[in-house]
Amino acid sequence: MTIHMVKLSVGSEDVDDIANWQARYLKTSPNPMHFTRMFPKRAEEILRGGSIYWVVKGAIRVRQRIVDIRQEQDSEGRDMCALVFDPQLVRTYAQAKRPFQGWRYLKPEDAPRDLKSGEAALDIPPDLDTALKNAGVW
C-alpha cells in the first residue's frame, strides 16, 4: 500500500515560493530535499509511489513525489531524515488543512486530486473552493 505525507510549507505565500526555493536548491543538487528530525516509520509505503503534499496558506495546493528517504547527519552529528523529491511540482485542487507541527501521513483516498493539464490553478480560499464544489458549480 502507498501512503503520502503532508507538511506545512512554512513561510511560503504561494506555490511559486516553493518553486523558487527549490530552484535555488537545484543549483547544487539533482533533487530538492527537505530535512526533518524524525524518520517516518512508514518509509517503505511512502517509497511505493508516495508524495509530499505541501500546505500553503491553510490549504494543500501542490505535491511532489518522494523518490528517496535516507538517514543523514547534520553538522553537529545528530541524525536527520532527508526526504528527497522529484523536482516536478504537481498542482492539486485546494484542500483546507489546519495548522500542525511536523508532518502527517495522508491516505491516498484523502489526498486532493491533481489539476489536469489546462485546468486553472486558482488560489481561492479553501472554504470558497469547498462551497463551490458542494454547490456543484466547481
Short mmCIF file of N, CA, C and O in Angstrom, two decimals:
data_model
loop_
_atom_site.label_atom_id
_atom_site.label_comp_id
_atom_site.label_asym_id
_atom_site.label_seq_id
_atom_site.Cartn_x
_atom_site.Cartn_y
_atom_site.Cartn_z
N MET A 1 0.84 -1.19 0.00
CA MET A 1 0.00 0.00 0.00
C MET A 1 0.88 1.24 0.00
O MET A 1 1.91 1.29 0.65
N THR A 2 0.45 2.24 -0.71
CA THR A 2 1.15 3.53 -0.76
C THR A 2 0.55 4.48 0.26
O THR A 2 -0.65 4.50 0.46
N ILE A 3 1.40 5.28 0.86
CA ILE A 3 0.95 6.33 1.79
C ILE A 3 1.68 7.61 1.42
O ILE A 3 2.78 7.56 0.87
N HIS A 4 1.05 8.74 1.65
CA HIS A 4 1.65 10.05 1.37
C HIS A 4 1.98 10.75 2.67
O HIS A 4 1.60 10.31 3.75
N MET A 5 2.66 11.89 2.53
CA MET A 5 2.93 12.76 3.67
C MET A 5 2.32 14.13 3.36
O MET A 5 2.19 14.51 2.19
N VAL A 6 1.99 14.86 4.40
CA VAL A 6 1.54 16.24 4.25
C VAL A 6 2.34 17.09 5.22
O VAL A 6 2.62 16.67 6.34
N LYS A 7 2.77 18.27 4.75
CA LYS A 7 3.63 19.14 5.56
C LYS A 7 3.33 20.59 5.23
O LYS A 7 3.06 20.94 4.09
N LEU A 8 3.40 21.44 6.25
CA LEU A 8 3.25 22.88 6.04
C LEU A 8 4.49 23.41 5.34
O LEU A 8 5.61 23.03 5.68
N SER A 9 4.29 24.28 4.36
CA SER A 9 5.41 24.96 3.73
C SER A 9 5.53 26.32 4.42
O SER A 9 4.97 27.32 3.97
N VAL A 10 6.23 26.31 5.53
CA VAL A 10 6.32 27.49 6.39
C VAL A 10 6.98 28.65 5.65
O VAL A 10 8.04 28.49 5.05
N GLY A 11 6.34 29.79 5.68
CA GLY A 11 6.88 30.99 5.05
C GLY A 11 6.50 31.17 3.60
O GLY A 11 6.73 32.23 3.02
N SER A 12 5.91 30.17 2.98
CA SER A 12 5.51 30.28 1.57
C SER A 12 4.20 31.04 1.45
O SER A 12 3.24 30.74 2.16
N GLU A 13 4.18 31.98 0.54
CA GLU A 13 2.96 32.73 0.26
C GLU A 13 2.12 32.06 -0.81
O GLU A 13 0.91 32.24 -0.86
N ASP A 14 2.79 31.32 -1.70
CA ASP A 14 2.10 30.63 -2.79
C ASP A 14 3.01 29.53 -3.33
O ASP A 14 4.14 29.35 -2.86
N VAL A 15 2.54 28.80 -4.32
CA VAL A 15 3.31 27.68 -4.88
C VAL A 15 4.58 28.19 -5.56
O VAL A 15 5.60 27.51 -5.55
N ASP A 16 4.55 29.39 -6.10
CA ASP A 16 5.75 29.95 -6.73
C ASP A 16 6.89 30.10 -5.73
O ASP A 16 8.06 29.94 -6.09
N ASP A 17 6.58 30.38 -4.47
CA ASP A 17 7.63 30.45 -3.44
C ASP A 17 8.33 29.11 -3.29
O ASP A 17 9.54 29.04 -3.14
N ILE A 18 7.55 28.02 -3.30
CA ILE A 18 8.14 26.68 -3.21
C ILE A 18 9.01 26.42 -4.43
O ILE A 18 10.13 25.92 -4.32
N ALA A 19 8.51 26.76 -5.61
CA ALA A 19 9.26 26.55 -6.85
C ALA A 19 10.57 27.34 -6.83
O ALA A 19 11.63 26.81 -7.22
N ASN A 20 10.54 28.57 -6.36
CA ASN A 20 11.75 29.39 -6.30
C ASN A 20 12.76 28.84 -5.29
O ASN A 20 13.95 28.80 -5.55
N TRP A 21 12.26 28.41 -4.12
CA TRP A 21 13.14 27.81 -3.11
C TRP A 21 13.82 26.57 -3.68
O TRP A 21 15.03 26.40 -3.54
N GLN A 22 13.06 25.75 -4.36
CA GLN A 22 13.63 24.52 -4.89
C GLN A 22 14.54 24.77 -6.09
O GLN A 22 15.52 24.05 -6.28
N ALA A 23 14.26 25.79 -6.88
CA ALA A 23 15.14 26.14 -8.00
C ALA A 23 16.53 26.53 -7.48
O ALA A 23 17.55 26.16 -8.07
N ARG A 24 16.57 27.25 -6.37
CA ARG A 24 17.86 27.59 -5.76
C ARG A 24 18.57 26.33 -5.28
O ARG A 24 19.78 26.19 -5.44
N TYR A 25 17.82 25.40 -4.72
CA TYR A 25 18.39 24.15 -4.23
C TYR A 25 18.95 23.32 -5.39
O TYR A 25 20.00 22.68 -5.27
N LEU A 26 18.27 23.32 -6.53
CA LEU A 26 18.68 22.51 -7.68
C LEU A 26 19.99 22.98 -8.32
O LEU A 26 20.57 22.26 -9.12
N LYS A 27 20.46 24.14 -7.94
CA LYS A 27 21.75 24.62 -8.45
C LYS A 27 22.90 23.81 -7.87
O LYS A 27 23.98 23.77 -8.45
N THR A 28 22.67 23.17 -6.72
CA THR A 28 23.75 22.42 -6.06
C THR A 28 23.42 20.94 -5.87
O THR A 28 24.24 20.20 -5.36
N SER A 29 22.23 20.50 -6.26
CA SER A 29 21.80 19.12 -6.05
C SER A 29 20.86 18.70 -7.17
O SER A 29 20.10 19.53 -7.68
N PRO A 30 20.89 17.43 -7.57
CA PRO A 30 19.99 16.99 -8.65
C PRO A 30 18.53 16.91 -8.24
O PRO A 30 17.65 16.92 -9.09
N ASN A 31 18.25 16.83 -6.95
CA ASN A 31 16.87 16.76 -6.46
C ASN A 31 16.70 17.67 -5.25
O ASN A 31 17.59 17.76 -4.41
N PRO A 32 15.53 18.31 -5.14
CA PRO A 32 15.26 19.08 -3.93
C PRO A 32 15.10 18.14 -2.74
O PRO A 32 14.66 17.00 -2.89
N MET A 33 15.48 18.62 -1.57
CA MET A 33 15.37 17.82 -0.35
C MET A 33 14.82 18.67 0.78
O MET A 33 14.91 19.89 0.76
N HIS A 34 14.28 17.97 1.75
CA HIS A 34 13.84 18.60 2.99
C HIS A 34 14.35 17.73 4.13
O HIS A 34 14.27 16.51 4.06
N PHE A 35 14.86 18.36 5.16
CA PHE A 35 15.40 17.62 6.31
C PHE A 35 14.46 17.75 7.49
O PHE A 35 13.93 18.82 7.76
N THR A 36 14.28 16.66 8.18
CA THR A 36 13.44 16.62 9.36
C THR A 36 14.12 15.74 10.41
O THR A 36 14.96 14.91 10.06
N ARG A 37 13.79 15.93 11.66
CA ARG A 37 14.44 15.15 12.71
C ARG A 37 13.91 13.72 12.80
O ARG A 37 14.64 12.81 13.14
N MET A 38 12.64 13.53 12.51
CA MET A 38 12.03 12.22 12.67
C MET A 38 12.05 11.44 11.35
O MET A 38 11.76 11.99 10.29
N PHE A 39 12.40 10.15 11.44
CA PHE A 39 12.39 9.27 10.28
C PHE A 39 11.01 8.61 10.23
O PHE A 39 10.55 8.06 11.23
N PRO A 40 10.33 8.65 9.08
CA PRO A 40 8.98 8.07 9.03
C PRO A 40 9.00 6.55 9.21
O PRO A 40 9.76 5.85 8.55
N LYS A 41 8.15 6.07 10.10
CA LYS A 41 8.05 4.63 10.34
C LYS A 41 7.49 3.90 9.13
O LYS A 41 7.72 2.71 8.95
N ARG A 42 6.77 4.62 8.29
CA ARG A 42 6.13 4.02 7.12
C ARG A 42 6.88 4.37 5.82
O ARG A 42 6.28 4.49 4.76
N ALA A 43 8.19 4.48 5.93
CA ALA A 43 9.02 4.87 4.78
C ALA A 43 8.84 3.95 3.59
O ALA A 43 8.77 4.41 2.44
N GLU A 44 8.76 2.65 3.82
CA GLU A 44 8.59 1.70 2.70
C GLU A 44 7.31 1.99 1.93
O GLU A 44 7.30 1.94 0.70
N GLU A 45 6.24 2.30 2.64
CA GLU A 45 4.97 2.61 1.98
C GLU A 45 5.05 3.93 1.21
O GLU A 45 4.46 4.06 0.13
N ILE A 46 5.77 4.88 1.74
CA ILE A 46 5.94 6.17 1.06
C ILE A 46 6.71 5.97 -0.24
O ILE A 46 6.38 6.55 -1.28
N LEU A 47 7.74 5.13 -0.19
CA LEU A 47 8.59 4.92 -1.37
C LEU A 47 7.92 4.07 -2.45
O LEU A 47 8.50 3.87 -3.51
N ARG A 48 6.73 3.62 -2.22
CA ARG A 48 5.96 2.88 -3.24
C ARG A 48 5.10 3.83 -4.06
O ARG A 48 3.99 3.49 -4.45
N GLY A 49 5.57 5.04 -4.30
CA GLY A 49 4.83 5.98 -5.12
C GLY A 49 4.21 7.12 -4.35
O GLY A 49 3.38 7.86 -4.89
N GLY A 50 4.61 7.30 -3.10
CA GLY A 50 4.04 8.36 -2.28
C GLY A 50 4.58 9.74 -2.64
O GLY A 50 5.63 9.88 -3.25
N SER A 51 3.84 10.74 -2.23
CA SER A 51 4.20 12.13 -2.47
C SER A 51 4.15 12.90 -1.17
O SER A 51 3.55 12.46 -0.19
N ILE A 52 4.78 14.07 -1.18
CA ILE A 52 4.60 15.03 -0.09
C ILE A 52 3.63 16.08 -0.61
O ILE A 52 3.76 16.57 -1.74
N TYR A 53 2.60 16.35 0.16
CA TYR A 53 1.60 17.36 -0.19
C TYR A 53 1.90 18.58 0.66
O TYR A 53 1.92 18.51 1.89
N TRP A 54 2.17 19.70 -0.02
CA TRP A 54 2.56 20.93 0.67
C TRP A 54 1.33 21.78 0.99
O TRP A 54 0.50 22.05 0.12
N VAL A 55 1.24 22.21 2.24
CA VAL A 55 0.18 23.11 2.69
C VAL A 55 0.71 24.54 2.62
O VAL A 55 1.74 24.86 3.21
N VAL A 56 0.01 25.37 1.86
CA VAL A 56 0.38 26.78 1.69
C VAL A 56 -0.84 27.62 2.05
O VAL A 56 -1.91 27.44 1.47
N LYS A 57 -0.67 28.51 3.02
CA LYS A 57 -1.75 29.42 3.42
C LYS A 57 -3.05 28.68 3.72
O LYS A 57 -4.12 29.04 3.23
N GLY A 58 -2.96 27.61 4.52
CA GLY A 58 -4.14 26.93 5.01
C GLY A 58 -4.77 25.89 4.11
O GLY A 58 -5.85 25.40 4.39
N ALA A 59 -4.09 25.55 3.01
CA ALA A 59 -4.65 24.54 2.11
C ALA A 59 -3.53 23.77 1.41
O ALA A 59 -2.49 24.32 1.08
N ILE A 60 -3.78 22.48 1.18
CA ILE A 60 -2.89 21.71 0.33
C ILE A 60 -3.06 22.26 -1.08
O ILE A 60 -4.18 22.41 -1.57
N ARG A 61 -1.95 22.59 -1.75
CA ARG A 61 -2.04 23.20 -3.08
C ARG A 61 -1.14 22.54 -4.12
O ARG A 61 -1.32 22.75 -5.31
N VAL A 62 -0.16 21.76 -3.66
CA VAL A 62 0.80 21.18 -4.59
C VAL A 62 1.42 19.93 -3.95
O VAL A 62 1.43 19.80 -2.73
N ARG A 63 1.90 19.03 -4.81
CA ARG A 63 2.56 17.83 -4.29
C ARG A 63 3.82 17.55 -5.10
O ARG A 63 4.00 18.07 -6.20
N GLN A 64 4.67 16.72 -4.50
CA GLN A 64 5.88 16.23 -5.17
C GLN A 64 6.07 14.77 -4.81
O GLN A 64 5.87 14.39 -3.65
N ARG A 65 6.46 13.98 -5.77
CA ARG A 65 6.74 12.57 -5.50
C ARG A 65 8.00 12.47 -4.65
O ARG A 65 8.98 13.17 -4.87
N ILE A 66 7.98 11.60 -3.65
CA ILE A 66 9.14 11.35 -2.81
C ILE A 66 9.92 10.20 -3.45
O ILE A 66 9.38 9.11 -3.64
N VAL A 67 11.18 10.46 -3.83
CA VAL A 67 11.97 9.45 -4.54
C VAL A 67 12.95 8.72 -3.63
O VAL A 67 13.44 7.65 -3.99
N ASP A 68 13.24 9.27 -2.46
CA ASP A 68 14.14 8.60 -1.53
C ASP A 68 13.93 9.18 -0.13
O ASP A 68 13.54 10.34 0.03
N ILE A 69 14.20 8.35 0.85
CA ILE A 69 14.20 8.76 2.25
C ILE A 69 15.45 8.15 2.84
O ILE A 69 15.64 6.94 2.80
N ARG A 70 16.32 9.01 3.36
CA ARG A 70 17.57 8.46 3.88
C ARG A 70 17.98 9.14 5.18
O ARG A 70 17.63 10.28 5.45
N GLN A 71 18.75 8.38 5.94
CA GLN A 71 19.28 8.86 7.21
C GLN A 71 20.57 9.63 6.92
O GLN A 71 21.44 9.15 6.20
N GLU A 72 20.69 10.83 7.46
CA GLU A 72 21.90 11.63 7.32
C GLU A 72 22.21 12.25 8.68
O GLU A 72 21.43 12.12 9.61
N GLN A 73 23.33 12.94 8.75
CA GLN A 73 23.69 13.64 9.98
C GLN A 73 23.87 15.12 9.69
O GLN A 73 24.37 15.50 8.62
N ASP A 74 23.46 15.95 10.65
CA ASP A 74 23.67 17.38 10.50
C ASP A 74 25.11 17.73 10.86
O ASP A 74 25.92 16.85 11.18
N SER A 75 25.44 19.00 10.81
CA SER A 75 26.82 19.45 11.06
C SER A 75 27.30 19.15 12.48
O SER A 75 28.50 19.15 12.73
N GLU A 76 26.37 18.89 13.40
CA GLU A 76 26.74 18.59 14.78
C GLU A 76 26.67 17.09 15.08
O GLU A 76 26.77 16.69 16.24
N GLY A 77 26.49 16.27 14.03
CA GLY A 77 26.50 14.83 14.20
C GLY A 77 25.17 14.22 14.64
O GLY A 77 25.11 13.03 14.94
N ARG A 78 24.10 15.02 14.67
CA ARG A 78 22.78 14.49 15.03
C ARG A 78 22.14 13.82 13.83
O ARG A 78 22.25 14.31 12.70
N ASP A 79 21.44 12.72 14.08
CA ASP A 79 20.73 12.03 13.00
C ASP A 79 19.59 12.88 12.48
O ASP A 79 18.84 13.49 13.26
N MET A 80 19.45 12.91 11.16
CA MET A 80 18.39 13.64 10.48
C MET A 80 17.82 12.73 9.40
O MET A 80 18.48 11.80 8.95
N CYS A 81 16.62 13.02 8.98
CA CYS A 81 16.00 12.30 7.87
C CYS A 81 15.96 13.25 6.67
O CYS A 81 15.49 14.38 6.78
N ALA A 82 16.48 12.79 5.54
CA ALA A 82 16.44 13.57 4.30
C ALA A 82 15.33 13.01 3.43
O ALA A 82 15.34 11.84 3.05
N LEU A 83 14.34 13.84 3.12
CA LEU A 83 13.29 13.49 2.17
C LEU A 83 13.73 14.05 0.83
O LEU A 83 13.96 15.25 0.69
N VAL A 84 13.88 13.18 -0.16
CA VAL A 84 14.37 13.57 -1.48
C VAL A 84 13.17 13.56 -2.44
O VAL A 84 12.45 12.55 -2.52
N PHE A 85 12.99 14.66 -3.16
CA PHE A 85 11.81 14.83 -4.01
C PHE A 85 12.15 14.82 -5.49
O PHE A 85 13.23 15.25 -5.90
N ASP A 86 11.17 14.40 -6.29
CA ASP A 86 11.21 14.62 -7.72
C ASP A 86 11.10 16.14 -7.90
O ASP A 86 10.31 16.78 -7.20
N PRO A 87 11.86 16.75 -8.79
CA PRO A 87 11.79 18.21 -8.93
C PRO A 87 10.45 18.74 -9.43
O PRO A 87 10.14 19.92 -9.25
N GLN A 88 9.63 17.90 -10.05
CA GLN A 88 8.36 18.38 -10.62
C GLN A 88 7.33 18.65 -9.54
O GLN A 88 7.02 17.78 -8.72
N LEU A 89 6.81 19.86 -9.54
CA LEU A 89 5.71 20.24 -8.65
C LEU A 89 4.40 20.00 -9.40
O LEU A 89 4.24 20.45 -10.54
N VAL A 90 3.47 19.28 -8.78
CA VAL A 90 2.18 18.97 -9.40
C VAL A 90 1.09 19.70 -8.63
O VAL A 90 0.87 19.42 -7.44
N ARG A 91 0.45 20.65 -9.30
CA ARG A 91 -0.63 21.41 -8.65
C ARG A 91 -1.81 20.50 -8.36
O ARG A 91 -2.12 19.60 -9.13
N THR A 92 -2.46 20.76 -7.23
CA THR A 92 -3.65 19.99 -6.83
C THR A 92 -4.80 20.96 -6.59
O THR A 92 -4.60 22.17 -6.47
N TYR A 93 -5.99 20.40 -6.53
CA TYR A 93 -7.11 21.21 -6.07
C TYR A 93 -6.83 21.61 -4.64
O TYR A 93 -6.26 20.83 -3.86
N ALA A 94 -7.20 22.81 -4.27
CA ALA A 94 -7.00 23.28 -2.90
C ALA A 94 -7.85 22.45 -1.94
O ALA A 94 -9.02 22.18 -2.21
N GLN A 95 -7.24 22.02 -0.86
CA GLN A 95 -7.95 21.28 0.19
C GLN A 95 -7.54 21.87 1.53
O GLN A 95 -6.36 21.85 1.88
N ALA A 96 -8.50 22.41 2.24
CA ALA A 96 -8.22 23.07 3.52
C ALA A 96 -7.51 22.12 4.48
O ALA A 96 -7.80 20.93 4.53
N LYS A 97 -6.55 22.67 5.22
CA LYS A 97 -5.79 21.89 6.20
C LYS A 97 -5.44 22.81 7.36
O LYS A 97 -4.81 23.86 7.17
N ARG A 98 -5.82 22.43 8.55
CA ARG A 98 -5.50 23.21 9.75
C ARG A 98 -4.00 23.13 10.04
O ARG A 98 -3.34 22.15 9.69
N PRO A 99 -3.46 24.14 10.73
CA PRO A 99 -2.04 24.11 11.09
C PRO A 99 -1.70 22.92 11.99
O PRO A 99 -2.52 22.48 12.79
N PHE A 100 -0.49 22.42 11.83
CA PHE A 100 0.02 21.33 12.65
C PHE A 100 1.54 21.42 12.64
O PHE A 100 2.12 22.12 11.81
N GLN A 101 2.18 20.72 13.56
CA GLN A 101 3.64 20.70 13.59
C GLN A 101 4.16 19.44 12.93
O GLN A 101 3.51 18.40 12.97
N GLY A 102 5.33 19.54 12.34
CA GLY A 102 5.95 18.37 11.73
C GLY A 102 5.25 17.98 10.44
O GLY A 102 4.88 18.82 9.65
N TRP A 103 5.07 16.69 10.26
CA TRP A 103 4.36 16.18 9.08
C TRP A 103 3.38 15.12 9.55
O TRP A 103 3.44 14.63 10.67
N ARG A 104 2.46 14.79 8.67
CA ARG A 104 1.45 13.78 8.95
C ARG A 104 1.37 12.84 7.75
O ARG A 104 1.70 13.20 6.63
N TYR A 105 0.88 11.62 8.00
CA TYR A 105 0.59 10.71 6.90
C TYR A 105 -0.73 11.11 6.27
O TYR A 105 -1.61 11.68 6.93
N LEU A 106 -0.86 10.81 4.99
CA LEU A 106 -2.07 11.15 4.24
C LEU A 106 -2.44 9.95 3.38
O LEU A 106 -1.64 9.53 2.52
N LYS A 107 -3.61 9.38 3.63
CA LYS A 107 -4.07 8.23 2.84
C LYS A 107 -4.37 8.69 1.42
O LYS A 107 -4.86 9.81 1.22
N PRO A 108 -4.10 7.85 0.42
CA PRO A 108 -4.38 8.23 -0.97
C PRO A 108 -5.82 8.69 -1.19
O PRO A 108 -6.05 9.65 -1.92
N GLU A 109 -6.77 8.04 -0.53
CA GLU A 109 -8.18 8.42 -0.74
C GLU A 109 -8.52 9.77 -0.11
O GLU A 109 -9.54 10.37 -0.43
N ASP A 110 -7.66 10.27 0.77
CA ASP A 110 -7.89 11.57 1.41
C ASP A 110 -7.13 12.71 0.73
O ASP A 110 -7.30 13.88 1.09
N ALA A 111 -6.29 12.38 -0.24
CA ALA A 111 -5.47 13.39 -0.92
C ALA A 111 -6.28 14.12 -1.98
O ALA A 111 -7.12 13.51 -2.66
N PRO A 112 -6.04 15.41 -2.14
CA PRO A 112 -6.73 16.13 -3.21
C PRO A 112 -6.23 15.65 -4.57
O PRO A 112 -5.08 15.24 -4.71
N ARG A 113 -7.10 15.70 -5.56
CA ARG A 113 -6.68 15.24 -6.89
C ARG A 113 -5.85 16.29 -7.58
O ARG A 113 -5.94 17.50 -7.28
N ASP A 114 -5.03 15.82 -8.50
CA ASP A 114 -4.18 16.71 -9.28
C ASP A 114 -5.04 17.53 -10.23
O ASP A 114 -6.08 17.06 -10.71
N LEU A 115 -4.60 18.75 -10.50
CA LEU A 115 -5.22 19.54 -11.55
C LEU A 115 -4.80 18.93 -12.89
O LEU A 115 -3.62 18.57 -13.06
N LYS A 116 -5.73 18.81 -13.79
CA LYS A 116 -5.41 18.28 -15.12
C LYS A 116 -4.74 19.38 -15.94
O LYS A 116 -4.89 20.57 -15.67
N SER A 117 -4.03 18.95 -16.96
CA SER A 117 -3.40 19.91 -17.87
C SER A 117 -4.47 20.85 -18.42
O SER A 117 -5.51 20.41 -18.89
N GLY A 118 -4.22 22.12 -18.32
CA GLY A 118 -5.16 23.12 -18.82
C GLY A 118 -6.15 23.62 -17.79
O GLY A 118 -6.81 24.62 -18.01
N GLU A 119 -6.28 22.92 -16.66
CA GLU A 119 -7.18 23.41 -15.61
C GLU A 119 -6.51 24.58 -14.90
O GLU A 119 -5.31 24.56 -14.65
N ALA A 120 -7.28 25.55 -14.58
CA ALA A 120 -6.75 26.74 -13.91
C ALA A 120 -6.34 26.40 -12.48
O ALA A 120 -7.03 25.67 -11.79
N ALA A 121 -5.22 26.93 -12.08
CA ALA A 121 -4.74 26.77 -10.70
C ALA A 121 -5.07 28.04 -9.93
O ALA A 121 -4.23 28.89 -9.71
N LEU A 122 -6.32 28.17 -9.57
CA LEU A 122 -6.76 29.37 -8.85
C LEU A 122 -6.46 29.23 -7.38
O LEU A 122 -6.78 28.21 -6.77
N ASP A 123 -5.87 30.23 -6.81
CA ASP A 123 -5.59 30.22 -5.38
C ASP A 123 -6.73 30.92 -4.65
O ASP A 123 -6.57 32.00 -4.09
N ILE A 124 -7.91 30.28 -4.70
CA ILE A 124 -9.05 30.84 -3.99
C ILE A 124 -9.04 30.29 -2.57
O ILE A 124 -8.45 29.25 -2.32
N PRO A 125 -9.70 30.96 -1.65
CA PRO A 125 -9.74 30.45 -0.28
C PRO A 125 -10.35 29.05 -0.24
O PRO A 125 -11.33 28.77 -0.94
N PRO A 126 -9.76 28.15 0.56
CA PRO A 126 -10.26 26.77 0.61
C PRO A 126 -11.74 26.65 0.96
O PRO A 126 -12.43 25.79 0.43
N ASP A 127 -12.26 27.54 1.84
CA ASP A 127 -13.68 27.47 2.20
C ASP A 127 -14.56 27.77 0.99
O ASP A 127 -15.59 27.12 0.80
N LEU A 128 -14.17 28.75 0.18
CA LEU A 128 -14.92 29.07 -1.03
C LEU A 128 -14.85 27.91 -2.02
O LEU A 128 -15.84 27.55 -2.64
N ASP A 129 -13.67 27.32 -2.16
CA ASP A 129 -13.50 26.17 -3.05
C ASP A 129 -14.45 25.04 -2.65
O ASP A 129 -15.14 24.46 -3.49
N THR A 130 -14.51 24.73 -1.35
CA THR A 130 -15.39 23.67 -0.86
C THR A 130 -16.85 24.02 -1.11
O THR A 130 -17.62 23.17 -1.55
N ALA A 131 -17.23 25.26 -0.86
CA ALA A 131 -18.62 25.67 -1.07
C ALA A 131 -19.00 25.55 -2.54
O ALA A 131 -20.11 25.09 -2.87
N LEU A 132 -18.12 25.95 -3.44
CA LEU A 132 -18.40 25.83 -4.87
C LEU A 132 -18.53 24.38 -5.31
O LEU A 132 -19.40 24.02 -6.10
N LYS A 133 -17.67 23.52 -4.78
CA LYS A 133 -17.77 22.09 -5.10
C LYS A 133 -19.07 21.50 -4.58
O LYS A 133 -19.75 20.75 -5.28
N ASN A 134 -19.46 21.86 -3.34
CA ASN A 134 -20.69 21.34 -2.77
C ASN A 134 -21.92 21.84 -3.51
O ASN A 134 -22.94 21.14 -3.57
N ALA A 135 -21.83 23.02 -4.09
CA ALA A 135 -22.96 23.58 -4.84
C ALA A 135 -23.00 23.02 -6.27
O ALA A 135 -23.94 23.27 -7.01
N GLY A 136 -21.98 22.29 -6.65
CA GLY A 136 -21.94 21.68 -7.98
C GLY A 136 -21.54 22.62 -9.10
O GLY A 136 -21.76 22.32 -10.27
N VAL A 137 -20.94 23.75 -8.75
CA VAL A 137 -20.52 24.70 -9.80
C VAL A 137 -19.02 24.68 -10.01
O VAL A 137 -18.50 25.42 -10.85
N TRP A 138 -18.31 23.85 -9.32
CA TRP A 138 -16.83 23.83 -9.42
C TRP A 138 -16.35 22.45 -9.71
O TRP A 138 -16.69 21.47 -9.18
#
